[in-house]
């Protein structure tokens, strides 16, 4: 199916701003109208000086040449004043519209991104998404700031000046305007070949952004492995690719202006020579000839900016397509029901299966998590433990079977309502660049300080928070960089407890902490689990040995279930994992 033209896609998005766009266009047209008039006034002035009582103005009822000059001065002041007024108004309108659309596009792109499942976002490079929401949106803004007005004024100028030419002498008009079709054909020929080059340049820019983003996040590892030169070479290659794509586009865009100049020269020479011959023969007035010479330049010279206009236009249209493609990414149809009233937190997985593009992650999972119980999922890497959590949080939707929360099908529940019922602690917790209190009460504009402190105490985080320079008002730094791994994890746990969820989900929450911190978190979990359903994914079996039920997963299936002691007594997969981690010999 043919994709809609990017300008139409942008116009569709900008429909709420149509009044501003119409006003800006009207101001551009009026500005160009009054911008063209001074050339006509020059012709009238020459006519007054040469013909005096027989001039054009004399025929309008102003016989005195001096009075004609006074009238010309008054008209010039009026024309220049109005031209300046509309110049100001169009600048304010176009730039205001550019800012409004820039803001709206960025907000819409980010808002849409947040509605997409994490799996869709994970398939995209973070650098590409960053480039899309920054550079691409800014490119569209630059076009609206100047390019849109330039394009409108070139069209209006051609129509106005063409009308004057044909009114004065049709034959000269045909000669003067002969280069315009050639110029436009050439511009469109260049435009067609520039479009794919600028699209390739935008993709190359996204590659550079992705590489920079990746390296900044992993700078400690780069330095630890003395891989600075290695990564610098990677960045050089990505930057060279961007430079090569841009150079390819520049070679084409740079050729436009010289070609247009030659076409303009032909039109100007035609007016100068043929118009002069008509004037010498008396078929054209001196004033009209003067006006036409000026107007030829006014008609054709702006076309030299077609190179910049086409360049800016093509860059903007490539960016429009990228932003609109993101906005057109379909959001999966989700449920709209609320969480069942007086939810207790009972979870049931019925024949649940899921695969990643044909690679089976979990299959035929039947699992019952009673309300208020603590259930653990253990197993090797790739066993399917984290996939079950993603299915519960509806980051993914099962391809077979269903999940129930208090007998209600999770697929029918609105994702936001479901997630407000679940407290989630990830293996690598995300902390926003704000205060400790902001992170514990994450998502609330006015945190309840008593609840914040209570949640921190429950997560055994209060002591180290109180020891920080500004306590709960201390900045955690970008991604929690001012905190240790254990401190970040306990703040993440406090965040989950702040919401007082019915279901608490922990995904490898203690895998990256020391034994002392793990013990503190385990004590916190023992208290936090009281009165709520807790689902724990862990590699370290010491974390889950006190769970009510432990399910051992392998290759997407549950292969063993029972308490810690029961599973050790079976001497199966769990017992093997326990021996591997502890070195303990199990006596049968």
Coordinates of C-alpha atoms in Angstrom, one line a residue:
X1 CA 0.0 0.0 0.0
X2 CA 1.3 3.5 -1.0
X3 CA 2.2 5.5 2.1
X4 CA 0.5 8.9 2.4
X5 CA 2.6 12.0 1.5
X6 CA 4.5 13.2 4.6
X7 CA 3.1 16.7 4.2
X8 CA -0.4 15.3 4.4
X9 CA 0.6 13.2 7.4
X10 CA 1.9 16.3 9.1
X11 CA -1.2 18.3 8.2
X12 CA -3.4 15.6 9.6
X13 CA -1.5 15.7 12.9
X14 CA -1.6 19.5 13.0
X15 CA -5.4 19.7 12.5
X16 CA -5.9 21.3 16.0
X17 CA -3.5 24.0 15.0
X18 CA -5.2 24.8 11.6
X19 CA -6.3 28.3 12.6
X20 CA -2.7 29.3 13.4
X21 CA -1.5 27.7 10.1
X22 CA -4.1 29.6 8.1
X23 CA -3.3 32.9 9.8
X24 CA 0.4 32.3 9.3
X25 CA -0.2 31.6 5.6
X26 CA -2.4 34.7 5.2
X27 CA 0.3 36.9 6.8
X28 CA 2.9 35.3 4.4
X29 CA 0.8 36.1 1.4
X30 CA 0.1 39.7 2.5
X31 CA 3.8 40.2 3.4
X32 CA 4.8 39.2 -0.1
X33 CA 2.1 41.3 -1.7
X34 CA 3.4 44.4 0.0
X35 CA 7.0 43.3 -0.6
X36 CA 6.4 43.3 -4.4
X37 CA 4.7 46.7 -4.5
X38 CA 8.0 48.8 -4.0
X39 CA 9.3 47.7 -7.4
X40 CA 6.0 48.9 -9.0
X41 CA 6.4 52.2 -7.1
X42 CA 9.9 52.5 -8.6
X43 CA 8.5 52.2 -12.1
X44 CA 5.8 54.8 -11.2
X45 CA 8.5 57.1 -9.9
X46 CA 10.5 56.8 -13.1
X47 CA 7.3 57.4 -15.0
X48 CA 6.6 60.6 -13.0
X49 CA 10.1 62.0 -13.5
X50 CA 10.1 61.2 -17.3
X51 CA 6.5 61.9 -18.3
X52 CA 5.4 64.4 -15.6
X53 CA 1.9 65.7 -16.5
X54 CA 1.5 62.7 -18.9
X55 CA 2.4 60.1 -16.2
X56 CA 0.2 57.3 -15.0
X57 CA -0.6 59.2 -11.7
X58 CA -1.6 62.2 -13.8
X59 CA -4.2 60.0 -15.4
X60 CA -5.6 59.2 -12.0
X61 CA -6.3 62.9 -11.2
X62 CA -2.9 64.1 -9.7
X63 CA -1.6 66.4 -12.5
X64 CA 1.2 68.2 -10.5
X65 CA 4.4 66.2 -10.6
X66 CA 5.4 67.4 -7.2
X67 CA 2.1 66.2 -5.8
X68 CA 2.7 63.0 -7.6
X69 CA 6.0 62.6 -5.7
X70 CA 4.3 63.4 -2.4
X71 CA 1.7 60.7 -3.1
X72 CA 4.5 58.3 -4.0
X73 CA 6.3 59.0 -0.7
X74 CA 3.0 58.5 1.3
X75 CA 2.3 55.2 -0.6
X76 CA 5.9 54.0 0.0
X77 CA 5.6 54.7 3.7
X78 CA 2.3 52.9 3.8
X79 CA 3.5 49.9 1.8
X80 CA 6.8 49.5 3.7
X81 CA 4.9 49.9 7.0
X82 CA 2.4 47.2 6.1
X83 CA 5.1 44.9 4.7
X84 CA 7.0 45.2 8.0
X85 CA 3.9 44.6 10.0
X86 CA 3.1 41.4 8.2
X87 CA 6.7 40.4 8.4
X88 CA 6.4 40.6 12.1
X89 CA 3.1 38.8 12.3
X90 CA 4.2 36.0 10.0
X91 CA 7.4 35.5 12.0
X92 CA 5.4 35.3 15.3
X93 CA 2.8 33.0 13.8
X94 CA 5.1 30.6 12.0
X95 CA 7.6 30.4 14.9
X96 CA 4.8 30.0 17.4
X97 CA 3.3 27.2 15.3
X98 CA 6.7 25.6 15.0
X99 CA 7.1 25.6 18.7
X100 CA 3.6 24.3 19.3
X101 CA 4.0 21.5 16.9
X102 CA 7.4 20.6 18.1
X103 CA 6.0 20.3 21.6
X104 CA 2.9 18.4 20.5
X105 CA 4.9 16.0 18.3
X106 CA 7.5 15.2 21.0
X107 CA 4.7 14.7 23.6
X108 CA 2.7 12.6 21.2
X109 CA 5.7 10.4 20.3
X110 CA 6.7 9.9 23.9
X111 CA 3.1 9.3 25.0
X112 CA 2.6 6.7 22.2
X113 CA 5.9 5.0 23.1
X114 CA 4.7 4.6 26.7
X115 CA 1.5 2.9 25.5
X116 CA 3.4 0.3 23.5
X117 CA 4.4 -3.0 25.1
X118 CA 8.0 -3.1 26.4
X119 CA 8.8 -5.9 23.9
X120 CA 8.1 -3.5 21.0
X121 CA 10.3 -0.8 22.5
X122 CA 13.1 -3.4 23.2
X123 CA 13.2 -4.2 19.4
X124 CA 14.1 -0.6 18.7
X125 CA 17.5 0.9 19.3
X126 CA 17.3 3.4 22.2
X127 CA 19.6 5.8 20.2
X128 CA 17.1 5.7 17.3
X129 CA 14.2 6.5 19.5
X130 CA 16.2 9.4 21.1
X131 CA 17.1 10.7 17.7
X132 CA 13.5 10.5 16.6
X133 CA 12.2 12.4 19.6
X134 CA 14.9 15.0 19.5
X135 CA 16.6 15.6 16.2
X136 CA 13.7 14.6 13.9
X137 CA 11.2 16.7 15.8
X138 CA 13.7 19.6 15.8
X139 CA 14.1 19.2 12.0
X140 CA 10.4 19.6 11.5
X141 CA 10.4 22.7 13.7
X142 CA 13.2 24.2 11.6
X143 CA 11.2 23.7 8.5
X144 CA 8.1 25.4 10.0
X145 CA 10.3 28.2 11.3
X146 CA 11.5 29.3 7.9
X147 CA 11.0 26.8 5.1
X148 CA 7.2 26.9 5.0
X149 CA 7.1 30.7 4.7
X150 CA 9.8 30.6 2.0
X151 CA 7.9 28.1 -0.1
X152 CA 4.6 30.0 0.2
X153 CA 6.3 33.3 -0.7
X154 CA 8.0 31.9 -3.7
X155 CA 4.7 30.7 -5.1
X156 CA 2.9 34.0 -4.3
X157 CA 5.7 36.1 -5.7
X158 CA 5.6 34.1 -8.9
X159 CA 1.9 34.6 -9.3
X160 CA 1.9 38.3 -8.4
X161 CA 4.8 39.2 -10.6
X162 CA 3.6 37.1 -13.4
X163 CA 0.2 38.9 -13.2
X164 CA 2.0 42.3 -13.5
X165 CA 4.1 41.1 -16.4
X166 CA 1.1 39.8 -18.4
X167 CA -0.8 43.1 -17.6
X168 CA 2.0 45.2 -19.0
X169 CA 3.3 43.0 -21.9
X170 CA 2.3 39.4 -22.5
X171 CA 5.2 38.6 -24.9
X172 CA 7.8 39.8 -22.4
X173 CA 6.1 37.9 -19.6
X174 CA 6.4 34.7 -21.6
X175 CA 10.1 35.2 -22.1
X176 CA 10.8 36.2 -18.5
X177 CA 8.8 33.3 -17.0
X178 CA 10.1 30.7 -19.5
X179 CA 12.9 29.6 -17.0
X180 CA 10.4 28.9 -14.2
X181 CA 9.1 25.6 -15.5
X182 CA 12.6 24.4 -16.1
X183 CA 13.7 25.5 -12.6
X184 CA 10.7 23.7 -11.0
X185 CA 11.3 20.6 -13.1
X186 CA 14.9 20.6 -12.0
X187 CA 14.0 21.2 -8.4
X188 CA 11.6 18.3 -8.4
X189 CA 14.1 16.1 -10.1
X190 CA 16.7 16.9 -7.4
X191 CA 14.0 16.5 -4.7
X192 CA 13.1 13.0 -5.9
X193 CA 16.7 11.9 -5.6
X194 CA 17.4 13.7 -2.4
X195 CA 14.5 12.0 -0.4
X196 CA 16.1 8.5 -0.1
X197 CA 19.5 10.1 0.6
X198 CA 18.2 12.1 3.5
X199 CA 16.2 9.1 4.8
X200 CA 19.5 7.2 4.8
X201 CA 21.3 10.1 6.6
X202 CA 18.7 10.1 9.3
X203 CA 19.1 6.4 9.9
X204 CA 22.9 6.9 10.0
X205 CA 22.4 9.7 12.6
X206 CA 20.3 7.3 14.7
X207 CA 23.2 4.7 14.6
X208 CA 25.6 7.4 15.9
X209 CA 23.2 8.3 18.6
X210 CA 22.7 4.6 19.6
X211 CA 26.4 4.1 19.8
X212 CA 27.0 7.2 21.9
X213 CA 24.1 6.2 24.2
X214 CA 25.4 2.7 24.6
X215 CA 28.9 3.8 25.3
X216 CA 27.9 6.5 27.9
X217 CA 25.9 3.9 29.8
X218 CA 28.8 1.5 29.8
X219 CA 31.7 3.9 30.3
X220 CA 32.9 2.2 33.5
X221 CA 33.2 -1.2 31.6
X222 CA 34.9 0.5 28.7
X223 CA 37.5 2.0 31.0
X224 CA 37.9 -1.1 33.1
X225 CA 38.7 -3.2 30.0
X226 CA 40.9 -0.4 28.5
X227 CA 38.7 -0.5 25.5
X228 CA 38.7 3.2 24.8
X229 CA 40.5 2.9 21.5
X230 CA 38.3 0.0 20.5
X231 CA 35.0 1.9 21.2
X232 CA 36.4 5.1 19.7
X233 CA 37.0 3.2 16.4
X234 CA 33.4 1.9 16.6
X235 CA 32.1 5.5 17.0
X236 CA 34.4 6.7 14.2
X237 CA 32.9 4.1 11.8
X238 CA 29.4 5.1 12.8
X239 CA 30.2 8.7 12.4
X240 CA 31.9 8.1 9.0
X241 CA 28.8 6.3 7.9
X242 CA 26.7 9.4 8.8
X243 CA 29.2 11.7 7.1
X244 CA 29.2 9.6 4.0
X245 CA 25.4 9.6 3.8
X246 CA 25.3 13.3 4.4
X247 CA 28.0 13.9 1.8
X248 CA 26.0 12.0 -0.7
X249 CA 23.0 14.2 -0.1
X250 CA 25.1 17.4 -0.1
X251 CA 26.6 16.6 -3.5
X252 CA 23.1 16.6 -4.9
X253 CA 21.7 19.6 -3.0
X254 CA 24.8 21.7 -3.8
X255 CA 24.2 21.3 -7.5
X256 CA 20.8 22.9 -7.4
X257 CA 21.8 26.6 -7.0
X258 CA 24.3 26.8 -9.9
X259 CA 21.7 25.2 -12.3
X260 CA 19.0 27.6 -11.1
X261 CA 21.3 30.6 -11.5
X262 CA 21.9 29.8 -15.1
X263 CA 18.2 29.6 -15.7
X264 CA 17.6 32.9 -13.9
X265 CA 20.3 34.5 -16.1
X266 CA 18.4 33.5 -19.2
X267 CA 15.2 35.1 -17.9
X268 CA 16.9 38.3 -16.8
X269 CA 18.7 38.7 -20.1
X270 CA 15.5 38.2 -22.0
X271 CA 13.8 41.0 -20.0
X272 CA 16.8 43.3 -20.3
X273 CA 17.2 42.9 -24.0
X274 CA 13.7 42.3 -25.4
X275 CA 12.1 44.8 -22.9
X276 CA 14.8 47.4 -23.9
X277 CA 14.0 46.9 -27.5
X278 CA 10.2 47.4 -26.9
X279 CA 11.0 50.6 -24.9
X280 CA 13.3 52.0 -27.7
X281 CA 10.5 51.3 -30.2
X282 CA 8.0 53.1 -28.0
X283 CA 5.9 50.0 -27.4
X284 CA 6.7 50.0 -23.7
X285 CA 7.0 53.0 -21.3
X286 CA 10.2 53.8 -19.5
X287 CA 8.6 53.4 -16.1
X288 CA 7.1 50.1 -17.1
X289 CA 10.5 48.9 -18.4
X290 CA 12.1 49.9 -15.1
X291 CA 9.5 48.1 -13.1
X292 CA 9.8 45.0 -15.2
X293 CA 13.6 44.9 -14.9
X294 CA 13.3 45.1 -11.1
X295 CA 10.4 42.6 -11.1
X296 CA 12.3 40.1 -13.1
X297 CA 14.9 40.0 -10.5
X298 CA 12.2 39.9 -7.8
X299 CA 10.5 37.1 -9.6
X300 CA 13.5 34.9 -10.4
X301 CA 16.1 35.6 -7.7
X302 CA 14.2 34.0 -4.8
X303 CA 14.3 30.8 -6.8
X304 CA 18.0 30.6 -6.0
X305 CA 16.9 29.7 -2.5
X306 CA 15.1 26.7 -3.8
X307 CA 18.3 24.7 -3.1
X308 CA 18.0 25.6 0.6
X309 CA 14.3 25.2 0.6
X310 CA 14.4 21.7 -1.1
X311 CA 17.2 20.7 1.3
X312 CA 15.3 21.8 4.4
X313 CA 12.0 20.4 3.0
X314 CA 13.5 17.0 2.3
X315 CA 15.2 16.7 5.6
X316 CA 11.9 17.7 7.3
X317 CA 9.8 15.2 5.3
X318 CA 12.2 12.4 6.1
X319 CA 11.8 13.3 9.8
X320 CA 8.0 13.6 9.4
X321 CA 7.8 10.0 8.1
X322 CA 9.9 8.7 11.0
X323 CA 7.8 10.4 13.6
X324 CA 4.5 9.5 12.0
X325 CA 5.6 5.9 11.5
X326 CA 6.1 5.7 15.3
X327 CA 2.7 7.3 15.9
X328 CA 1.1 4.8 13.5
X329 CA 2.6 1.8 15.3
X330 CA -0.5 0.0 16.5
X331 CA -1.2 -0.2 20.2
X332 CA -2.5 -3.6 21.2
X333 CA -6.2 -3.7 22.1
X334 CA -6.3 -4.1 25.9
X335 CA -9.0 -4.7 28.5
X336 CA -10.9 -1.9 30.2
X337 CA -12.3 -3.6 33.3
X338 CA -11.3 -2.5 36.8
X339 CA -9.6 -4.9 39.2
X340 CA -12.1 -7.0 41.1
X341 CA -13.5 -5.2 44.1
X342 CA -11.8 -6.1 47.4
X343 CA -9.1 -7.9 45.5
X344 CA -7.2 -10.5 47.6
X345 CA -4.4 -11.2 45.2
X346 CA -5.1 -14.8 44.2
X347 CA -3.3 -15.7 40.9
X348 CA -4.0 -18.6 38.5
X349 CA -2.1 -19.5 35.4
X350 CA -4.2 -21.9 33.2
X351 CA -2.4 -23.6 30.4
X352 CA -0.3 -20.5 29.7
X353 CA 2.1 -20.5 26.7
X354 CA 4.3 -17.9 25.0
X355 CA 7.0 -17.9 22.4
X356 CA 9.3 -15.2 21.0
X357 CA 9.0 -15.5 17.3
X358 CA 8.8 -19.3 17.3
X359 CA 11.3 -19.7 20.2
X360 CA 9.2 -21.2 23.1
X361 CA 9.6 -19.4 26.4
X362 CA 6.9 -21.0 28.5
X363 CA 4.4 -23.7 27.7
X364 CA 1.5 -25.3 29.4
X365 CA 2.0 -23.6 32.7
X366 CA -0.6 -24.4 35.3
X367 CA 0.1 -22.6 38.5
X368 CA -2.0 -21.6 41.5
X369 CA -0.8 -18.8 43.8
X370 CA -3.2 -18.6 46.8
X371 CA -3.9 -15.1 48.1
X372 CA -1.5 -14.1 50.8
X373 CA 1.1 -16.8 50.0
X374 CA 4.7 -16.5 49.0
X375 CA 5.6 -18.5 45.9
X376 CA 9.0 -18.7 44.3
X377 CA 10.1 -19.5 40.7
X378 CA 13.6 -20.9 40.3
X379 CA 15.6 -22.4 37.5
X380 CA 18.4 -21.8 35.1
X381 CA 18.8 -18.9 32.7
X382 CA 16.2 -19.1 30.0
X383 CA 13.9 -21.3 32.0
X384 CA 11.0 -18.9 31.5
X385 CA 10.7 -17.4 35.0
X386 CA 10.9 -13.7 33.9
X387 CA 8.5 -14.4 31.0
X388 CA 5.8 -15.4 33.5
X389 CA 6.3 -12.2 35.4
X390 CA 6.0 -10.2 32.1
X391 CA 2.8 -12.0 31.3
X392 CA 1.4 -11.2 34.8
X393 CA 2.2 -7.5 34.4
X394 CA 0.9 -7.6 30.8
X395 CA 4.2 -6.5 29.3
X396 CA 3.4 -9.6 27.1
X397 CA 0.1 -11.3 26.4
X398 CA -0.1 -15.2 26.4
X399 CA -0.5 -16.9 23.1
X400 CA -2.1 -19.9 24.8
X401 CA -4.1 -20.1 28.0
X402 CA -5.1 -17.3 30.4
X403 CA -4.2 -15.6 33.7
X404 CA -6.7 -14.9 36.4
X405 CA -6.6 -12.4 39.3
X406 CA -9.2 -13.2 41.9
X407 CA -11.1 -15.3 39.2
X408 CA -11.1 -12.3 36.8
X409 CA -9.4 -12.8 33.4
X410 CA -6.4 -10.5 33.4
X411 CA -6.9 -9.9 29.6
X412 CA -10.1 -8.1 30.4
X413 CA -8.6 -5.8 33.0
X414 CA -7.2 -2.4 32.0
X415 CA -3.3 -2.7 32.2
X416 CA -3.0 0.5 34.3
X417 CA -5.5 -0.8 36.8
X418 CA -3.8 -4.2 37.0
X419 CA -0.4 -2.6 37.5
X420 CA -1.6 -0.4 40.3
X421 CA -2.5 -3.6 42.1
X422 CA 1.0 -5.0 41.7
X423 CA 4.2 -3.9 43.3
X424 CA 7.2 -4.7 41.0
X425 CA 10.9 -4.8 41.9
X426 CA 13.2 -5.5 39.0
X427 CA 16.7 -7.0 39.0
X428 CA 18.1 -3.6 37.9
X429 CA 15.7 -1.0 39.4
X430 CA 15.1 2.2 37.6
X431 CA 15.6 5.3 39.7
X432 CA 14.6 8.7 38.3
X433 CA 16.9 11.7 38.6
X434 CA 15.2 13.2 41.7
X435 CA 15.2 12.9 45.5
X436 CA 14.9 9.7 47.6
X437 CA 11.4 10.7 48.5
X438 CA 10.5 11.2 44.8
X439 CA 11.7 7.7 44.0
X440 CA 9.9 6.0 46.8
X441 CA 6.6 7.8 46.0
X442 CA 7.3 7.5 42.2
X443 CA 4.5 8.8 40.1
X444 CA 2.9 11.0 42.7
X445 CA 3.3 14.8 42.5
X446 CA 2.7 15.3 46.2
X447 CA 4.3 12.4 48.1
X448 CA 2.9 11.5 51.5
X449 CA 6.0 11.8 53.7
X450 CA 4.7 9.6 56.5
X451 CA 4.0 6.8 54.0
X452 CA 7.4 7.4 52.4
X453 CA 9.2 6.9 55.7
X454 CA 7.0 3.9 56.6
X455 CA 7.8 2.2 53.3
X456 CA 11.5 3.0 53.7
X457 CA 11.5 1.5 57.3
X458 CA 9.7 -1.6 56.0
X459 CA 12.4 -2.0 53.3
X460 CA 15.2 -1.4 55.9
X461 CA 16.3 1.7 54.0
X462 CA 15.5 4.3 56.6
X463 CA 18.9 4.1 58.3
X464 CA 21.1 4.8 55.3
X465 CA 18.6 7.4 54.0
X466 CA 18.7 9.3 57.3
X467 CA 22.5 9.3 57.2
X468 CA 22.5 11.1 53.8
X469 CA 23.2 14.9 53.8
X470 CA 19.6 15.9 53.2
X471 CA 17.9 12.7 54.2
X472 CA 14.8 12.0 52.1
X473 CA 15.5 15.1 50.1
X474 CA 18.9 13.9 48.9
X475 CA 19.3 13.6 45.2
X476 CA 19.9 10.0 44.0
X477 CA 21.7 11.2 40.8
X478 CA 21.0 9.9 37.2
X479 CA 19.8 6.3 37.4
X480 CA 20.6 6.4 41.1
X481 CA 24.3 6.9 40.5
X482 CA 24.8 8.4 44.0
X483 CA 23.7 5.2 45.7
X484 CA 25.2 1.7 45.9
X485 CA 23.5 -1.3 44.3
X486 CA 22.0 -2.5 47.6
X487 CA 20.7 1.0 48.4
X488 CA 19.1 1.3 45.0
X489 CA 17.5 -2.1 45.5
X490 CA 16.1 -1.2 48.9
X491 CA 14.6 2.0 47.6
X492 CA 13.0 0.1 44.8
X493 CA 11.5 -2.3 47.4
X494 CA 10.3 0.7 49.4
X495 CA 8.7 2.1 46.3
X496 CA 6.8 -1.1 45.8
X497 CA 5.7 -1.1 49.4
X498 CA 4.6 2.5 49.3
X499 CA 1.8 1.5 47.0
X500 CA 0.6 -1.2 49.5
X501 CA 0.0 -3.6 46.6
X502 CA -2.1 -6.8 46.8
X503 CA 0.5 -8.6 44.8
X504 CA 4.3 -8.1 45.2
X505 CA 6.5 -9.3 42.4
X506 CA 10.3 -9.6 42.8
X507 CA 12.4 -10.3 39.7
X508 CA 15.9 -11.3 40.9
X509 CA 15.7 -8.5 43.5
X510 CA 18.7 -9.7 45.5
X511 CA 20.9 -11.1 42.7
X512 CA 23.3 -8.1 42.7
X513 CA 23.7 -7.4 46.4
X514 CA 26.1 -8.6 49.1
X515 CA 25.2 -11.2 51.7
X516 CA 24.5 -8.5 54.4
X517 CA 22.2 -6.6 52.1
X518 CA 20.5 -9.8 51.0
X519 CA 19.8 -10.7 54.6
X520 CA 18.4 -7.2 55.2
X521 CA 16.1 -7.5 52.2
X522 CA 15.0 -10.9 53.2
X523 CA 14.0 -9.6 56.6
X524 CA 12.1 -6.8 54.8
X525 CA 10.4 -9.2 52.5
X526 CA 9.3 -11.4 55.4
X527 CA 7.5 -8.4 56.9
X528 CA 6.3 -7.1 53.5
X529 CA 4.8 -10.4 52.5
X530 CA 2.4 -10.5 55.4
X531 CA -1.1 -10.0 54.1
X532 CA -0.2 -9.9 50.4
X533 CA 0.6 -12.4 47.6
X534 CA 4.3 -12.5 46.8
X535 CA 5.7 -13.9 43.7
X536 CA 9.5 -14.2 43.7
X537 CA 11.9 -15.1 40.8
X538 CA 15.4 -15.9 42.0
X539 CA 18.6 -17.6 41.0
X540 CA 20.0 -17.6 44.6
X541 CA 18.0 -20.2 46.3
X542 CA 18.9 -18.9 49.8
X543 CA 16.5 -16.0 48.9
X544 CA 13.5 -18.2 48.6
X545 CA 14.1 -21.1 51.0
X546 CA 11.3 -19.9 53.3
X547 CA 8.7 -19.5 50.5
X548 CA 5.5 -21.4 51.0
X549 CA 5.9 -23.2 47.6
X550 CA 8.9 -23.3 45.3
X551 CA 8.4 -24.1 41.6
X552 CA 11.4 -25.3 39.6
X553 CA 11.3 -24.4 35.9
X554 CA 13.3 -25.8 33.0
X555 CA 12.9 -25.2 29.3
X556 CA 9.6 -23.3 29.9
X557 CA 7.9 -25.9 32.0
X558 CA 7.4 -26.4 35.8
X559 CA 9.3 -29.6 36.6
X560 CA 9.2 -29.7 40.4
X561 CA 7.1 -28.0 43.1
X562 CA 7.2 -28.1 46.9
X563 CA 8.7 -26.5 49.9
X564 CA 12.4 -26.2 50.4
X565 CA 12.7 -29.2 52.6
X566 CA 10.3 -31.3 50.4
X567 CA 12.4 -30.5 47.3
X568 CA 15.7 -31.4 49.0
X569 CA 14.2 -34.7 50.1
X570 CA 13.3 -35.5 46.5
X571 CA 16.9 -35.1 45.4
X572 CA 15.8 -33.8 42.0
X573 CA 16.5 -30.7 40.0
X574 CA 16.1 -28.3 43.0
X575 CA 18.4 -30.4 45.2
X576 CA 21.0 -30.4 42.4
X577 CA 20.8 -26.5 42.2
X578 CA 21.1 -26.3 46.0
X579 CA 24.2 -28.4 46.1
X580 CA 25.7 -26.4 43.2
X581 CA 25.2 -23.1 45.0
X582 CA 26.0 -24.2 48.6
X583 CA 28.3 -27.2 48.2
X584 CA 26.1 -28.8 50.8
X585 CA 25.9 -32.6 50.8
X586 CA 22.3 -33.8 51.2
X587 CA 21.8 -36.9 53.2
X588 CA 19.0 -39.2 52.1

